[in-house]
Coordinates of N, CA and C in Angstrom, one line a residue:
M1 N 4.5 55.3 87.5 CA 5.6 54.0 86.2 C 6.6 54.5 85.9
N2 N 7.1 55.4 85.7 CA 8.2 56.2 85.6 C 10.0 55.4 86.5
R3 N 8.4 56.0 87.8 CA 9.4 55.8 88.9 C 9.8 54.3 89.1
A4 N 8.4 53.1 89.5 CA 9.1 51.6 89.3 C 9.7 51.6 88.4
I5 N 10.0 51.3 87.1 CA 10.6 51.6 86.8 C 12.3 51.8 87.1
K6 N 12.4 53.1 87.5 CA 14.0 53.1 87.1 C 14.0 53.4 89.0
N7 N 13.1 53.0 90.0 CA 13.3 51.9 91.4 C 14.1 50.4 91.0
W8 N 13.6 50.0 89.8 CA 13.8 48.9 89.5 C 14.9 48.2 88.6
F9 N 15.1 49.4 88.4 CA 16.8 50.1 87.5 C 17.9 49.7 88.9
E10 N 17.3 50.9 89.7 CA 18.4 50.8 90.5 C 18.7 49.8 91.8
T11 N 17.1 49.1 92.1 CA 18.6 47.6 92.8 C 18.8 46.2 92.1
V12 N 18.4 46.4 90.5 CA 19.1 45.3 90.4 C 20.5 45.6 89.4
E13 N 21.4 45.0 89.8 CA 22.4 45.2 88.8 C 22.6 45.4 87.3
L14 N 23.5 46.3 87.1 CA 23.5 46.4 85.6 C 23.5 44.2 84.4
K15 N 24.6 43.9 85.1 CA 24.9 42.9 84.4 C 23.8 42.1 84.9
W16 N 22.8 41.2 85.9 CA 21.5 40.8 85.7 C 20.6 41.2 84.4
I17 N 20.5 42.1 84.0 CA 19.9 42.7 83.2 C 20.5 41.8 81.8
L18 N 21.7 42.5 81.7 CA 22.5 41.5 80.3 C 21.7 40.0 80.9
I19 N 22.0 39.9 81.5 CA 21.6 38.3 81.9 C 20.4 38.0 81.0
G20 N 19.4 38.9 81.5 CA 18.0 38.3 81.4 C 17.9 38.4 79.8
V21 N 18.3 39.4 79.6 CA 18.1 39.7 78.1 C 18.7 39.0 77.5
A22 N 19.9 38.6 77.2 CA 20.6 37.9 76.5 C 19.9 36.4 76.6
G23 N 19.4 35.8 77.7 CA 18.8 34.7 77.8 C 17.3 34.5 77.5
Y24 N 17.0 36.1 77.2 CA 15.0 35.9 76.5 C 15.8 35.2 75.2
A25 N 16.4 36.2 74.6 CA 16.6 35.9 73.2 C 17.0 35.1 73.1
L26 N 18.2 34.2 73.9 CA 18.8 32.6 73.6 C 17.3 31.6 73.3
A27 N 16.6 32.4 74.5 CA 15.2 31.3 74.9 C 14.6 31.5 73.3
I28 N 14.5 32.7 73.3 CA 13.0 32.9 71.5 C 14.5 32.1 70.7
F29 N 15.2 33.1 70.4 CA 16.2 32.0 69.1 C 15.6 30.2 68.8
I30 N 16.5 29.8 70.5 CA 15.5 28.2 70.6 C 15.0 28.2 69.8
G31 N 13.7 28.1 70.8 CA 12.5 27.8 70.4 C 11.8 28.3 68.5
L32 N 12.3 29.4 68.8 CA 12.3 29.4 67.2 C 13.1 29.1 66.0
Y33 N 14.3 28.9 66.6 CA 15.1 27.3 65.4 C 14.2 25.7 65.8
F34 N 13.4 25.5 66.5 CA 13.0 24.2 67.0 C 11.9 24.5 66.1
L35 N 11.3 25.3 65.5 CA 10.0 25.6 65.3 C 10.5 25.7 63.5
I36 N 10.9 26.8 63.4 CA 11.3 26.8 62.0 C 12.6 25.6 61.2
Q37 N 13.5 25.2 62.0 CA 14.1 25.0 61.0 C 13.8 23.4 60.5
P38 N 12.3 22.3 61.3 CA 12.4 21.5 60.8 C 10.9 21.5 59.3
Q39 N 10.8 22.6 59.3 CA 10.3 23.5 57.9 C 10.8 23.7 57.1
F40 N 11.9 24.3 57.8 CA 13.4 24.8 56.0 C 13.7 23.0 55.9
D41 N 14.0 22.3 56.9 CA 14.3 21.5 56.6 C 13.6 20.1 55.2
K42 N 12.6 20.7 55.4 CA 11.6 20.3 55.0 C 11.3 20.4 53.4
Y43 N 11.3 22.3 53.2 CA 11.3 23.3 52.0 C 12.2 22.4 51.2
L44 N 13.6 22.6 52.0 CA 15.0 22.4 51.5 C 14.8 20.8 50.4
N45 N 14.4 19.7 50.7 CA 13.9 17.9 50.6 C 12.8 18.5 50.0
A46 N 11.6 19.1 49.9 CA 11.0 19.1 48.5 C 11.3 20.0 47.1
V47 N 12.2 20.8 47.7 CA 13.5 22.0 46.4 C 14.3 21.0 45.9
E48 N 15.2 19.7 46.5 CA 15.7 19.0 46.2 C 14.3 17.8 45.5
K49 N 13.9 17.3 45.4 CA 13.0 16.2 44.8 C 12.5 16.8 43.8
Q50 N 12.2 18.7 43.9 CA 11.4 19.4 42.6 C 12.4 19.3 41.0
A51 N 13.7 19.3 42.3 CA 15.1 19.2 40.9 C 15.0 17.9 40.3
G52 N 15.0 16.9 41.3 CA 15.1 16.1 40.8 C 13.7 15.4 39.9
L53 N 12.2 15.9 40.2 CA 11.3 15.3 39.2 C 11.5 15.8 38.0
N54 N 12.1 17.2 37.9 CA 12.3 17.7 36.9 C 12.8 17.2 35.6
E55 N 14.1 16.5 36.1 CA 15.6 16.1 35.5 C 15.1 14.5 35.3
T56 N 14.0 13.8 36.0 CA 13.0 12.2 35.7 C 12.1 12.8 34.3
Y57 N 11.2 13.8 35.0 CA 10.5 14.1 33.5 C 11.6 15.3 32.0
I58 N 12.1 15.6 32.0 CA 13.3 15.8 31.3 C 13.8 14.4 30.7
N59 N 14.2 14.1 31.8 CA 14.7 12.2 31.0 C 13.7 11.7 30.5
L60 N 12.5 11.4 30.5 CA 11.1 10.8 30.4 C 11.2 11.8 29.0
I61 N 10.9 12.6 29.3 CA 10.4 13.7 27.2 C 11.6 13.4 26.5
S62 N 12.9 13.3 27.3 CA 14.2 12.8 25.6 C 14.1 11.5 25.3
L63 N 13.2 10.4 26.5 CA 13.5 8.8 25.9 C 12.2 9.2 24.2
D64 N 11.0 9.4 25.1 CA 9.6 9.5 24.5 C 10.3 10.5 22.4
I65 N 11.7 11.5 22.7 CA 11.5 11.3 21.6 C 13.1 10.6 21.1
E66 N 13.6 9.6 21.5 CA 13.7 8.8 21.1 C 12.9 7.9 20.6
A67 N 12.1 7.6 20.5 CA 11.2 6.7 20.6 C 10.1 6.8 19.5
A68 N 10.0 8.2 19.3 CA 9.9 8.7 18.8 C 10.2 9.4 17.1
I69 N 11.2 8.9 17.3 CA 12.9 9.3 16.5 C 13.3 7.5 16.2
D70 N 12.7 6.8 16.2 CA 13.1 5.6 16.2 C 11.2 4.8 15.6
S71 N 10.5 6.0 15.7 CA 8.9 4.8 15.6 C 9.0 6.1 14.2
V72 N 10.0 6.5 14.5 CA 9.6 7.6 12.0 C 10.7 6.7 11.5
E73 N 11.7 7.0 12.6 CA 12.5 6.1 11.6 C 12.2 4.5 10.2
M74 N 10.9 3.7 11.2 CA 10.5 2.7 11.3 C 9.8 2.4 10.2
Q75 N 8.7 3.0 10.6 CA 7.7 4.2 9.3 C 8.0 4.8 7.8
R76 N 9.5 5.6 7.8 CA 10.1 5.8 6.7 C 10.9 3.9 5.8
G77 N 11.7 3.9 7.0 CA 11.6 1.7 5.9 C 10.2 1.2 5.8
E78 N 9.3 1.1 5.8 CA 8.0 0.6 6.1 C 7.6 1.0 4.3
L79 N 7.8 3.0 4.5 CA 7.2 3.5 3.2 C 8.2 3.4 2.4
E80 N 9.1 3.3 2.1 CA 9.9 2.8 1.5 C 10.6 1.1 0.6
L81 N 10.2 0.3 1.4 CA 9.4 -0.7 1.2 C 8.6 -1.2 0.1
L82 N 7.3 0.3 0.6 CA 6.4 -0.1 -0.2 C 6.8 0.8 -1.6
K83 N 6.9 1.7 -1.4 CA 7.7 2.1 -2.9 C 8.2 1.8 -4.0
F84 N 9.5 0.7 -3.2 CA 9.6 -0.2 -4.0 C 9.1 -1.7 -4.6
R85 N 8.3 -1.9 -4.2 CA 7.7 -3.4 -3.9 C 6.6 -2.2 -5.5
F86 N 6.0 -1.4 -4.8 CA 4.5 -0.2 -6.3 C 5.4 -0.2 -6.6
N87 N 6.7 0.6 -7.4 CA 7.8 1.0 -8.5 C 8.2 -0.8 -9.2
G88 N 7.7 -2.3 -8.4 CA 8.6 -3.2 -8.9 C 7.3 -3.8 -10.0
R89 N 6.2 -3.3 -10.1 CA 5.1 -3.7 -10.1 C 4.2 -2.9 -11.3
M90 N 5.5 -1.5 -11.8 CA 4.8 -0.9 -12.8 C 4.9 -2.0 -14.5
L91 N 4.1 -1.1 -15.7 CA 5.0 -1.8 -16.7 C 6.3 -1.3 -17.2
K92 N 7.1 -2.4 -16.8 CA 8.2 -2.0 -17.7 C 8.5 -1.8 -19.1
N93 N 7.3 -2.6 -20.2 CA 7.9 -2.6 -21.0 C 7.1 -0.7 -21.8
Q94 N 7.4 0.0 -23.1 CA 7.1 1.4 -23.2 C 6.2 0.8 -23.9
S95 N 5.2 -0.3 -24.3 CA 4.2 -0.4 -24.8 C 3.0 -0.9 -24.2
L96 N 1.9 -1.1 -24.1 CA 1.0 -1.9 -24.2 C 1.0 -3.3 -25.1
N97 N 1.4 -3.5 -26.1 CA 1.6 -3.8 -26.6 C 2.2 -5.8 -25.8
S98 N 3.1 -5.7 -25.3 CA 4.0 -6.5 -24.8 C 2.8 -7.7 -23.7
L99 N 1.9 -6.7 -23.0 CA 0.9 -7.3 -22.1 C 0.0 -7.8 -22.7
L100 N -0.9 -7.3 -24.0 CA -1.7 -8.4 -24.5 C -2.0 -9.7 -25.5
P101 N -0.7 -9.8 -25.3 CA -0.7 -11.9 -25.3 C -0.6 -12.3 -23.5
I102 N 0.0 -11.8 -22.4 CA -0.2 -12.3 -21.4 C -2.3 -12.4 -20.9
I103 N -3.0 -11.5 -21.1 CA -3.5 -11.0 -20.3 C -5.2 -12.0 -21.5
D104 N -4.4 -12.4 -22.7 CA -4.9 -13.1 -23.6 C -4.8 -14.8 -22.9
R105 N -3.5 -14.9 -23.2 CA -2.9 -16.4 -22.2 C -3.9 -16.6 -21.0
Y106 N -4.2 -15.3 -20.3 CA -5.3 -15.3 -18.8 C -6.1 -15.7 -19.0
C107 N -7.6 -15.3 -20.6 CA -8.7 -15.5 -20.4 C -8.8 -17.1 -21.4
A108 N -7.9 -17.6 -22.6 CA -7.8 -18.5 -22.1 C -7.6 -19.7 -21.0
K109 N -6.9 -19.6 -20.3 CA -6.5 -20.1 -19.5 C -8.1 -20.3 -18.0
S110 N -8.2 -19.1 -18.0 CA -9.5 -19.2 -17.0 C -10.8 -19.5 -18.3
E111 N -10.9 -20.2 -20.0 CA -12.4 -20.7 -20.1 C -12.5 -20.1 -20.4
L112 N -12.2 -18.4 -20.6 CA -13.5 -17.0 -21.4 C -12.7 -16.8 -22.6
R113 N -13.9 -16.4 -24.4 CA -13.3 -16.6 -24.7 C -13.3 -15.2 -25.1
V114 N -12.6 -14.5 -26.2 CA -12.1 -13.1 -26.7 C -12.4 -13.0 -27.7
L115 N -13.5 -11.6 -27.4 CA -14.8 -11.5 -28.1 C -13.9 -10.0 -29.4
K116 N -12.7 -9.2 -28.0 CA -11.5 -7.8 -28.0 C -11.1 -7.8 -27.2
L117 N -9.8 -7.3 -28.1 CA -8.8 -7.6 -26.8 C -7.8 -6.2 -27.6
E118 N -7.4 -4.7 -27.2 CA -6.9 -4.1 -28.1 C -6.3 -2.6 -26.9
P119 N -5.6 -1.7 -27.5 CA -4.8 -0.8 -25.9 C -5.5 0.2 -26.4
L120 N -6.0 0.6 -25.7 CA -7.0 2.7 -26.4 C -6.4 3.6 -26.5
S121 N -5.4 4.0 -27.0 CA -4.8 5.8 -27.1 C -5.4 6.2 -26.1
E122 N -6.3 6.2 -25.6 CA -6.1 7.7 -24.0 C -5.1 7.1 -23.3
T123 N -4.1 7.9 -22.0 CA -3.4 8.9 -21.1 C -4.3 9.3 -19.8
K124 N -4.0 8.5 -18.7 CA -4.1 9.2 -18.1 C -3.1 9.8 -17.2
F125 N -2.6 11.2 -16.1 CA -1.9 10.9 -15.8 C -2.0 11.1 -14.8
V126 N -0.7 10.9 -13.4 CA -1.6 11.0 -11.9 C -0.3 11.1 -11.8
P127 N -0.8 11.8 -11.4 CA 0.7 13.0 -10.0 C 1.0 11.7 -9.0
P128 N 2.7 11.9 -8.7 CA 3.9 13.1 -9.3 C 4.3 13.2 -10.7
Q129 N 4.2 11.4 -11.2 CA 5.3 11.3 -12.2 C 4.6 9.6 -13.0
Y130 N 3.4 9.6 -12.9 CA 2.8 8.2 -13.4 C 1.9 8.5 -14.2
Q131 N 1.5 7.7 -15.0 CA 0.7 7.9 -16.2 C -0.3 6.1 -16.2
K132 N -1.6 6.2 -16.3 CA -2.5 5.4 -17.1 C -2.4 4.3 -18.9
L133 N -2.0 4.0 -18.7 CA -2.6 3.1 -20.5 C -3.7 2.4 -19.7
F134 N -4.8 2.0 -20.6 CA -5.4 1.5 -20.8 C -5.7 0.6 -21.9
I135 N -6.5 -0.6 -21.1 CA -6.1 -1.5 -22.6 C -8.4 -2.2 -22.3
A136 N -8.4 -1.7 -23.8 CA -10.1 -2.7 -23.6 C -10.2 -4.2 -24.2
V137 N -10.7 -5.2 -23.1 CA -11.3 -6.1 -23.3 C -12.9 -6.9 -23.2
S138 N -13.2 -7.1 -24.3 CA -14.5 -8.3 -24.4 C -15.0 -9.3 -24.4
L139 N -15.4 -10.2 -23.4 CA -15.2 -11.8 -23.1 C -16.7 -12.8 -23.1
T140 N -16.8 -13.1 -23.7 CA -18.0 -14.2 -23.2 C -17.6 -15.0 -22.2
G141 N -18.8 -15.4 -21.2 CA -18.0 -16.8 -20.3 C -19.1 -17.1 -19.3
K142 N -18.7 -18.0 -18.6 CA -19.6 -17.9 -17.1 C -18.0 -17.2 -15.8
Y143 N -19.5 -16.9 -15.2 CA -19.6 -16.1 -14.1 C -17.9 -16.8 -13.0
S144 N -17.7 -18.1 -13.4 CA -17.2 -18.8 -11.8 C -16.1 -18.1 -12.9
N145 N -15.7 -18.6 -13.9 CA -14.6 -18.4 -15.4 C -13.8 -16.9 -15.0
F146 N -14.9 -15.9 -14.8 CA -14.0 -14.5 -14.9 C -13.8 -14.3 -13.7
L147 N -14.5 -14.9 -12.1 CA -14.0 -15.1 -11.0 C -12.4 -15.5 -11.2
K148 N -12.4 -16.5 -12.1 CA -10.7 -16.9 -12.2 C -9.5 -16.4 -12.4
L149 N -10.5 -15.5 -13.9 CA -9.8 -14.7 -14.4 C -9.5 -13.4 -13.3
L150 N -10.4 -12.5 -13.0 CA -9.2 -11.6 -11.9 C -8.3 -11.8 -10.8
Q151 N -8.6 -13.5 -10.5 CA -7.4 -14.0 -9.3 C -6.3 -13.9 -10.4
T152 N -6.1 -14.1 -11.4 CA -5.0 -14.5 -12.0 C -4.4 -12.9 -12.3
L153 N -5.6 -12.0 -12.9 CA -5.0 -10.8 -13.3 C -3.9 -9.8 -12.0
E154 N -4.9 -10.8 -10.8 CA -4.5 -10.6 -9.4 C -2.7 -10.5 -9.3
S155 N -3.1 -11.9 -9.8 CA -1.5 -12.2 -9.6 C -0.7 -11.4 -9.9
N156 N -1.1 -10.9 -11.7 CA -0.1 -10.8 -12.7 C 1.3 -9.5 -11.5
P157 N 2.9 -10.0 -11.9 CA 3.1 -9.3 -11.7 C 3.4 -7.8 -11.5
E158 N 2.3 -7.3 -12.7 CA 3.1 -5.9 -12.5 C 1.1 -4.9 -12.6
W159 N 1.2 -4.2 -12.7 CA -0.1 -3.7 -11.9 C -0.6 -3.5 -13.6
L160 N -2.0 -4.2 -12.9 CA -3.5 -4.2 -14.2 C -4.7 -4.3 -13.7
L161 N -4.7 -3.0 -13.3 CA -6.2 -2.3 -12.5 C -7.5 -2.6 -13.3
I162 N -8.4 -2.7 -13.1 CA -10.4 -2.2 -13.5 C -10.6 -1.1 -13.7
E163 N -10.7 -0.6 -14.9 CA -11.0 1.2 -14.3 C -12.7 0.8 -14.8
E164 N -13.2 -0.1 -15.8 CA -14.2 -0.1 -15.8 C -14.7 -1.9 -16.0
L165 N -16.0 -2.1 -15.5 CA -16.6 -3.2 -15.7 C -18.3 -3.7 -16.2
T166 N -18.5 -4.7 -16.9 CA -19.4 -4.3 -17.3 C -19.9 -5.6 -17.5
I167 N -21.0 -5.9 -16.3 CA -21.1 -7.3 -16.4 C -22.8 -8.0 -17.8
T168 N -22.9 -8.5 -19.0 CA -24.5 -8.5 -19.1 C -24.8 -9.8 -18.9
P169 N -26.1 -10.3 -18.8 CA -26.3 -12.2 -18.4 C -26.1 -11.8 -20.1
A170 N -26.8 -13.0 -20.2 CA -27.2 -14.1 -21.6 C -28.6 -13.7 -21.5
D171 N -29.3 -14.1 -23.0 CA -30.0 -14.4 -23.4 C -31.1 -15.8 -22.3
K172 N -29.3 -16.3 -22.6 CA -30.5 -17.8 -22.4 C -28.7 -18.1 -22.3
G173 N -29.2 -19.4 -21.1 CA -27.8 -20.4 -20.4 C -27.0 -19.6 -19.3
L174 N -25.8 -20.3 -19.4 CA -25.1 -19.1 -18.2 C -24.5 -18.2 -18.9
L175 N -24.0 -18.3 -19.9 CA -23.0 -17.3 -20.8 C -23.1 -15.5 -20.3
S176 N -22.1 -14.5 -19.9 CA -22.6 -13.6 -19.9 C -21.7 -12.7 -21.0
K177 N -22.2 -11.9 -21.2 CA -20.9 -10.6 -22.1 C -20.0 -10.5 -20.9
I178 N -18.7 -9.8 -20.2 CA -17.7 -8.9 -20.2 C -16.9 -8.3 -20.8
D179 N -17.1 -7.1 -20.6 CA -16.4 -5.8 -21.3 C -16.1 -5.2 -19.4
I180 N -14.6 -5.0 -19.9 CA -13.5 -4.7 -19.5 C -12.9 -3.5 -19.6
I181 N -12.3 -2.3 -19.1 CA -11.5 -1.9 -19.2 C -10.4 -1.7 -18.0
L182 N -8.8 -2.3 -18.3 CA -7.6 -2.0 -17.6 C -7.0 -0.9 -18.1
A183 N -6.3 -1.1 -16.5 CA -5.3 0.4 -16.7 C -4.3 -0.4 -16.7
V184 N -3.4 0.2 -16.8 CA -1.6 -0.3 -16.2 C -0.7 0.8 -15.8
L185 N -0.8 1.0 -14.4 CA 0.3 1.3 -14.4 C 1.8 1.8 -14.3
K186 N 2.6 3.3 -15.7 CA 4.3 3.0 -15.4 C 4.2 4.8 -15.5
K187 N 6.0 4.5 -15.5 CA 6.9 5.9 -15.0 C 6.3 6.6 -16.4
R188 N 6.4 7.8 -15.8 CA 6.4 8.5 -17.0 C 7.5 9.9 -17.9
A189 N 7.4 9.1 -18.7 CA 8.6 9.8 -19.5 C 8.6 10.8 -19.6
A190 N 10.4 11.3 -19.0 CA 11.1 12.4 -18.6 C 10.4 13.5 -19.7
A191 N 10.0 14.9 -19.6 CA 9.7 15.8 -20.8 C 10.9 16.4 -21.6

């Protein structure tokens, strides 16, 4: 076999061997280029699109963060408004005695007879800075009139909360005995 290769080298000139090798290498290179180049272009295109997707994703995240911040700011404003309204409905006078004539008038408007209307000495602290003061009310009257009283108490500009309620029907007739303990919220005095 060595002799055949040696004879072949002797019969073919060196320039044709080099041209053949160069042509073969060029054909391989061109073939590989046309096979690899489209795939390489697809790869570069995919990388560019991925970068664009990442940028879009980052933009969407920043938009979500901005929307979340706007939502939190709006909720904060609503909470501030609720706090303002809540504080506006607290007892403004230092004493419960200022509310007693108002409750008496509400009972008279509702056609209920007042048996007892007095402040209780009990105070309950409500964290963080509020306290409840209590008023005991005993009434007699019709249940429908009591419902009118509840509507009137609800429309009072200051908080009048019902802590305890007992309705005892009378032995005869439509009248009932109603015992209520009302609570009023006020800010706790600074110690």
